[in-house]
mmCIF file of C-alpha atoms and ligand atoms in Angstrom:
data_model
loop_
_atom_site.group_PDB
_atom_site.id
_atom_site.type_symbol
_atom_site.label_atom_id
_atom_site.label_comp_id
_atom_site.label_asym_id
_atom_site.label_seq_id
_atom_site.Cartn_x
_atom_site.Cartn_y
_atom_site.Cartn_z
ATOM 1 C CA MET A 1 -1.894 -25.751 16.519
ATOM 2 C CA ASN A 2 -0.188 -27.203 13.858
ATOM 3 C CA LEU A 3 -1.193 -24.832 11.582
ATOM 4 C CA LYS A 4 0.249 -28.163 8.790
ATOM 5 C CA LYS A 5 -2.546 -29.466 9.548
ATOM 6 C CA HIS A 6 -5.664 -27.067 10.208
ATOM 7 C CA PRO A 7 -6.230 -23.987 7.568
ATOM 8 C CA MET A 8 -3.550 -21.365 7.221
ATOM 9 C CA VAL A 9 -3.706 -18.027 8.964
ATOM 10 C CA ILE A 10 -2.062 -14.882 6.949
ATOM 11 C CA ALA A 11 -2.133 -12.308 10.061
ATOM 12 C CA ILE A 12 -1.437 -8.519 8.517
ATOM 13 C CA ASP A 13 -1.516 -5.823 11.335
ATOM 14 C CA GLY A 14 -0.777 -2.571 11.145
ATOM 15 C CA THR A 15 -1.321 0.888 11.990
ATOM 16 C CA SER A 16 -4.960 2.935 11.312
ATOM 17 C CA ALA A 17 -5.158 3.419 7.674
ATOM 18 C CA SER A 18 -2.394 1.660 6.874
ATOM 19 C CA GLY A 19 -3.628 -0.052 3.620
ATOM 20 C CA LYS A 20 -4.464 -3.101 5.691
ATOM 21 C CA SER A 21 -8.157 -3.699 3.940
ATOM 22 C CA THR A 22 -7.188 -3.103 0.919
ATOM 23 C CA ASN A 23 -4.017 -5.330 0.843
ATOM 24 C CA ALA A 24 -5.564 -7.710 2.530
ATOM 25 C CA LYS A 25 -8.447 -8.156 0.094
ATOM 26 C CA LEU A 26 -6.044 -8.407 -2.797
ATOM 27 C CA VAL A 27 -3.759 -10.938 -1.151
ATOM 28 C CA ALA A 28 -6.744 -13.321 -0.258
ATOM 29 C CA LYS A 29 -7.753 -13.208 -3.760
ATOM 30 C CA ALA A 30 -4.947 -14.137 -4.685
ATOM 31 C CA LEU A 31 -4.749 -17.226 -2.515
ATOM 32 C CA GLY A 32 -8.187 -18.211 -2.984
ATOM 33 C CA TYR A 33 -8.274 -17.659 0.769
ATOM 34 C CA VAL A 34 -11.097 -15.975 3.218
ATOM 35 C CA TYR A 35 -10.816 -12.597 4.105
ATOM 36 C CA VAL A 36 -11.446 -11.529 7.746
ATOM 37 C CA ASP A 37 -12.431 -7.599 8.977
ATOM 38 C CA THR A 38 -11.049 -8.070 12.337
ATOM 39 C CA GLY A 39 -11.653 -3.500 13.372
ATOM 40 C CA ALA A 40 -14.543 -4.696 11.549
ATOM 41 C CA MET A 41 -16.278 -6.838 14.346
ATOM 42 C CA TYR A 42 -15.243 -4.228 16.725
ATOM 43 C CA ARG A 43 -16.697 -1.710 14.989
ATOM 44 C CA THR A 44 -19.590 -3.774 15.076
ATOM 45 C CA LEU A 45 -19.475 -3.998 18.825
ATOM 46 C CA ALA A 46 -18.869 -0.584 19.294
ATOM 47 C CA TRP A 47 -21.716 0.211 17.186
ATOM 48 C CA TYR A 48 -24.424 -2.089 19.558
ATOM 49 C CA CYS A 49 -23.422 0.113 22.716
ATOM 50 C CA LEU A 50 -24.065 2.614 21.267
ATOM 51 C CA GLN A 51 -27.524 1.579 19.705
ATOM 52 C CA LYS A 52 -28.241 -0.168 22.894
ATOM 53 C CA HIS A 53 -27.112 3.904 24.764
ATOM 54 C CA VAL A 54 -23.694 1.888 26.449
ATOM 55 C CA ASP A 55 -21.640 4.761 27.823
ATOM 56 C CA VAL A 56 -19.028 2.858 25.985
ATOM 57 C CA ARG A 57 -16.304 4.678 28.951
ATOM 58 C CA GLU A 58 -17.697 2.120 31.197
ATOM 59 C CA GLU A 59 -15.611 -0.953 30.815
ATOM 60 C CA LYS A 60 -18.207 -3.187 33.270
ATOM 61 C CA ALA A 61 -21.311 -2.029 31.668
ATOM 62 C CA VAL A 62 -19.513 -2.477 27.569
ATOM 63 C CA ALA A 63 -17.869 -6.352 29.106
ATOM 64 C CA ALA A 64 -21.659 -6.885 29.848
ATOM 65 C CA ALA A 65 -22.888 -5.264 26.477
ATOM 66 C CA CYS A 66 -20.838 -8.384 24.708
ATOM 67 C CA ARG A 67 -21.726 -11.445 27.596
ATOM 68 C CA GLN A 68 -24.866 -10.270 26.028
ATOM 69 C CA TRP A 69 -25.022 -9.439 22.275
ATOM 70 C CA LYS A 70 -26.353 -11.772 20.050
ATOM 71 C CA ALA A 71 -23.306 -12.039 17.512
ATOM 72 C CA LYS A 72 -23.074 -14.220 14.841
ATOM 73 C CA LEU A 73 -20.215 -14.773 12.449
ATOM 74 C CA ASP A 74 -21.265 -15.135 9.112
ATOM 75 C CA CYS A 75 -19.122 -15.656 5.965
ATOM 76 C CA HIS A 76 -20.575 -13.843 2.273
ATOM 77 C CA VAL A 77 -18.886 -13.509 -0.406
ATOM 78 C CA LYS A 78 -18.863 -9.902 -1.598
ATOM 79 C CA ASP A 79 -17.082 -7.880 -4.351
ATOM 80 C CA ASP A 80 -16.150 -12.253 -5.705
ATOM 81 C CA LEU A 81 -14.476 -12.123 -2.170
ATOM 82 C CA PRO A 82 -15.130 -14.843 0.834
ATOM 83 C CA SER A 83 -15.163 -12.211 3.308
ATOM 84 C CA ILE A 84 -16.656 -13.030 7.329
ATOM 85 C CA ARG A 85 -19.103 -10.250 9.332
ATOM 86 C CA LEU A 86 -20.501 -10.839 12.186
ATOM 87 C CA LEU A 87 -24.374 -10.093 12.260
ATOM 88 C CA VAL A 88 -26.250 -9.253 15.048
ATOM 89 C CA GLU A 89 -29.899 -9.899 15.544
ATOM 90 C CA GLY A 90 -28.951 -11.355 11.719
ATOM 91 C CA TYR A 91 -28.180 -7.785 10.815
ATOM 92 C CA PHE A 92 -24.337 -6.071 9.545
ATOM 93 C CA PRO A 93 -24.405 -2.293 10.305
ATOM 94 C CA GLU A 94 -22.185 -2.013 7.366
ATOM 95 C CA LYS A 95 -22.546 2.065 6.964
ATOM 96 C CA GLU A 96 -22.567 2.778 10.166
ATOM 97 C CA ILE A 97 -20.003 1.016 11.584
ATOM 98 C CA ARG A 98 -17.701 3.669 9.992
ATOM 99 C CA THR A 99 -19.600 6.927 11.460
ATOM 100 C CA PRO A 100 -17.409 8.376 13.102
ATOM 101 C CA GLU A 101 -19.603 7.924 16.145
ATOM 102 C CA THR A 102 -18.430 4.197 16.086
ATOM 103 C CA ALA A 103 -14.875 5.235 14.514
ATOM 104 C CA ALA A 104 -14.889 6.946 17.951
ATOM 105 C CA ALA A 105 -15.856 4.625 20.295
ATOM 106 C CA VAL A 106 -14.035 1.306 18.209
ATOM 107 C CA ALA A 107 -10.825 2.152 20.520
ATOM 108 C CA LEU A 108 -12.741 2.258 23.921
ATOM 109 C CA VAL A 109 -14.828 -1.117 23.043
ATOM 110 C CA ALA A 110 -11.953 -2.219 22.160
ATOM 111 C CA ALA A 111 -9.707 -1.551 25.086
ATOM 112 C CA VAL A 112 -12.080 -4.082 27.315
ATOM 113 C CA PRO A 113 -10.632 -6.905 28.108
ATOM 114 C CA LYS A 114 -13.362 -9.093 28.504
ATOM 115 C CA VAL A 115 -14.070 -8.396 25.027
ATOM 116 C CA ARG A 116 -10.542 -8.745 23.424
ATOM 117 C CA ASP A 117 -11.149 -11.955 24.977
ATOM 118 C CA TRP A 118 -14.569 -12.723 23.260
ATOM 119 C CA MET A 119 -13.217 -11.736 19.872
ATOM 120 C CA LYS A 120 -10.131 -13.743 19.807
ATOM 121 C CA LYS A 121 -12.732 -16.405 20.437
ATOM 122 C CA THR A 122 -14.816 -15.576 18.276
ATOM 123 C CA GLN A 123 -11.322 -14.780 15.673
ATOM 124 C CA ARG A 124 -10.410 -17.740 15.935
ATOM 125 C CA ASP A 125 -12.922 -19.835 15.007
ATOM 126 C CA CYS A 126 -13.425 -18.320 11.626
ATOM 127 C CA ILE A 127 -11.148 -20.758 10.675
ATOM 128 C CA GLN A 128 -14.097 -23.409 10.383
ATOM 129 C CA PHE A 129 -14.659 -21.134 7.030
ATOM 130 C CA GLY A 130 -11.294 -22.074 5.188
ATOM 131 C CA ASN A 131 -7.364 -19.954 4.835
ATOM 132 C CA LEU A 132 -7.946 -16.874 5.969
ATOM 133 C CA VAL A 133 -6.145 -13.746 5.033
ATOM 134 C CA MET A 134 -7.240 -11.634 8.337
ATOM 135 C CA GLU A 135 -6.034 -7.609 9.321
ATOM 136 C CA GLY A 136 -6.258 -6.292 12.293
ATOM 137 C CA ARG A 137 -4.185 -5.283 15.433
ATOM 138 C CA ASP A 138 -2.846 -8.140 17.973
ATOM 139 C CA ILE A 139 -3.728 -10.554 14.732
ATOM 140 C CA GLY A 140 -0.303 -11.547 14.829
ATOM 141 C CA THR A 141 0.693 -11.062 18.400
ATOM 142 C CA ASN A 142 -2.669 -12.557 19.953
ATOM 143 C CA VAL A 143 -4.890 -13.788 17.420
ATOM 144 C CA PHE A 144 -2.885 -16.721 15.707
ATOM 145 C CA PRO A 145 0.650 -16.338 17.478
ATOM 146 C CA GLU A 146 1.277 -19.447 15.785
ATOM 147 C CA THR A 147 1.339 -18.769 12.720
ATOM 148 C CA ASP A 148 4.161 -18.051 10.102
ATOM 149 C CA TYR A 149 2.427 -15.752 8.013
ATOM 150 C CA LYS A 150 2.846 -12.636 9.362
ATOM 151 C CA PHE A 151 3.113 -8.908 7.990
ATOM 152 C CA TYR A 152 3.073 -5.392 9.518
ATOM 153 C CA LEU A 153 2.020 -2.797 7.514
ATOM 154 C CA ASP A 154 2.828 1.127 8.334
ATOM 155 C CA ALA A 155 3.049 3.901 6.550
ATOM 156 C CA SER A 156 3.742 7.873 7.016
ATOM 157 C CA LEU A 157 1.130 9.390 9.105
ATOM 158 C CA ALA A 158 0.298 12.744 6.397
ATOM 159 C CA GLU A 159 0.120 9.843 3.717
ATOM 160 C CA ARG A 160 -2.068 7.951 6.081
ATOM 161 C CA SER A 161 -3.815 10.765 6.936
ATOM 162 C CA ALA A 162 -4.466 11.302 3.496
ATOM 163 C CA ARG A 163 -5.612 8.374 2.402
ATOM 164 C CA ARG A 164 -9.192 8.756 4.747
ATOM 165 C CA ALA A 165 -8.945 12.193 3.730
ATOM 166 C CA ALA A 166 -9.804 11.090 0.313
ATOM 167 C CA ASP A 167 -12.934 8.362 1.612
ATOM 168 C CA GLY A 168 -14.023 11.176 3.234
ATOM 169 C CA VAL A 169 -12.961 10.076 6.749
ATOM 170 C CA HIS A 170 -11.188 13.173 9.237
ATOM 171 C CA GLU A 171 -10.000 11.760 12.501
ATOM 172 C CA ASN A 172 -7.590 11.654 14.532
ATOM 173 C CA LEU A 173 -5.403 9.328 13.488
ATOM 174 C CA ALA A 174 -2.751 9.420 15.400
ATOM 175 C CA ALA A 175 -4.989 9.862 18.848
ATOM 176 C CA ARG A 176 -6.137 6.034 17.472
ATOM 177 C CA ASP A 177 -2.905 4.966 17.087
ATOM 178 C CA GLN A 178 -1.629 5.962 20.240
ATOM 179 C CA ARG A 179 -4.663 4.833 21.891
ATOM 180 C CA ASP A 180 -4.081 1.649 20.550
ATOM 181 C CA SER A 181 -0.939 1.332 21.268
ATOM 182 C CA GLN A 182 -0.716 2.070 25.180
ATOM 183 C CA ARG A 183 -3.893 0.274 25.697
ATOM 184 C CA ALA A 184 -2.525 -2.515 29.038
ATOM 185 C CA VAL A 185 -4.605 -6.054 26.843
ATOM 186 C CA ALA A 186 -3.697 -7.333 23.225
ATOM 187 C CA PRO A 187 -1.669 -3.436 22.348
ATOM 188 C CA LEU A 188 -0.529 -2.716 18.993
ATOM 189 C CA MET A 189 2.789 -3.390 17.958
ATOM 190 C CA ILE A 190 5.121 -5.713 15.908
ATOM 191 C CA ALA A 191 4.591 -9.457 16.070
ATOM 192 C CA LEU A 192 7.872 -11.530 16.606
ATOM 193 C CA GLY A 193 8.849 -12.501 13.527
ATOM 194 C CA ALA A 194 6.893 -10.580 11.203
ATOM 195 C CA VAL A 195 8.153 -8.810 7.716
ATOM 196 C CA VAL A 196 7.579 -4.896 8.185
ATOM 197 C CA VAL A 197 6.536 -3.001 5.730
ATOM 198 C CA ASN A 198 6.471 0.743 5.024
ATOM 199 C CA ASN A 199 4.348 1.447 1.978
ATOM 200 C CA SER A 200 4.655 5.242 2.268
ATOM 201 C CA GLY A 201 4.110 5.541 -1.667
ATOM 202 C CA GLN A 202 4.272 2.322 -2.773
ATOM 203 C CA THR A 203 0.328 1.771 -5.211
ATOM 204 C CA PRO A 204 -1.518 -1.435 -3.527
ATOM 205 C CA ASN A 205 0.065 -3.429 -5.920
ATOM 206 C CA GLN A 206 3.185 -2.693 -5.413
ATOM 207 C CA THR A 207 2.587 -3.553 -1.278
ATOM 208 C CA SER A 208 0.478 -7.343 -1.913
ATOM 209 C CA GLY A 209 2.260 -8.550 -4.475
ATOM 210 C CA LEU A 210 4.963 -8.128 -2.137
ATOM 211 C CA ILE A 211 3.259 -9.552 0.580
ATOM 212 C CA ILE A 212 2.073 -12.530 -1.941
ATOM 213 C CA ALA A 213 5.441 -12.673 -3.097
ATOM 214 C CA GLU A 214 6.968 -13.511 0.440
ATOM 215 C CA ILE A 215 4.299 -15.686 0.937
ATOM 216 C CA LYS A 216 4.540 -18.124 -1.672
ATOM 217 C CA LYS A 217 8.023 -18.556 -1.248
ATOM 218 C CA ARG A 218 7.691 -18.894 1.962
ATOM 219 C CA LEU A 219 4.931 -21.575 1.053
ATOM 220 C CA GLY A 220 7.805 -23.607 -1.044
ATOM 221 C CA GLU A 221 10.221 -23.240 1.549
ATOM 222 C CA LYS A 222 7.510 -25.413 3.788
ATOM 223 C CA ARG A 223 8.030 -28.246 0.692
HETATM 224 O O1 LIG B 301 -9.257 -1.052 11.051
HETATM 225 P P1 LIG B 301 -10.366 -0.015 11.797
HETATM 226 O O2 LIG B 301 -9.079 0.686 12.075
HETATM 227 O O3 LIG B 301 -11.492 -0.217 11.033
HETATM 228 O O4 LIG B 301 -10.230 -1.258 13.499
HETATM 229 C C1 LIG B 301 -11.472 0.136 14.372
HETATM 230 C C2 LIG B 301 -11.061 -0.435 15.464
HETATM 231 O O5 LIG B 301 -11.063 -1.784 15.825
HETATM 232 C C3 LIG B 301 -9.157 0.445 16.144
HETATM 233 O O6 LIG B 301 -9.453 1.366 16.576
HETATM 234 C C4 LIG B 301 -8.165 -0.797 16.690
HETATM 235 C C5 LIG B 301 -9.717 -1.617 17.259
HETATM 236 N N1 LIG B 301 -9.054 -3.443 16.521
HETATM 237 C C6 LIG B 301 -8.729 -3.674 17.839
HETATM 238 O O7 LIG B 301 -7.740 -3.438 18.902
HETATM 239 N N2 LIG B 301 -7.858 -4.912 17.033
HETATM 240 C C7 LIG B 301 -7.658 -5.806 16.227
HETATM 241 N N3 LIG B 301 -7.159 -7.627 16.160
HETATM 242 C C8 LIG B 301 -8.262 -4.663 14.997
HETATM 243 C C9 LIG B 301 -9.518 -3.486 15.287
#
């Protein structure tokens, strides 16, 4: 795919609680792009499996649930930002996808190859909505490897745990990162050519400012 003739995709990957969502939203707002949270898509499927009493440790059962569920892409405006989400039979489980139960199930669901195939296709279909800032774990390596705009965010484990705790969420981030990095299919890793940003001690304005400046520099070089 030649992105010059197609919508632009900014890929923002990184570890859990590394500031992907906050910064991806700031970048999308500054550029007037559509924001896509792919983690929320995996969480939506994890929630669906729990709802349907699918054993998330059973790869075949999760793959079957993914084949059967009726999920549709939807672009809606939230906090002045056009954002993509998956509606399941018309419903978006906004609160439910953030519960500890869903958080515990999601890395298992995200490790299933058939799920990753479905997600990749669905996430690529998001370009129907325009230029994108897409955050996740495998956007630069697997979903849009052709994009020239790849960023990888990280921060110290202590700082990331403190950020989650400030949101009232206590979870073992190291364990989830390990599962995300060690799975066989599309593991979390730094994409070739990605700009690595360790944002320990940085404010979101500093981190997003750095990303926006890099994008503008590259866009200028292409003209
Ligand atoms: O970013 P998050 O915490 O909402 O992501 C939820 C889980 O989904 C996380 O454990 C990793 C997985 N994920 C993934 O495997 N690939 C993505 N592109 C996005 C998320």
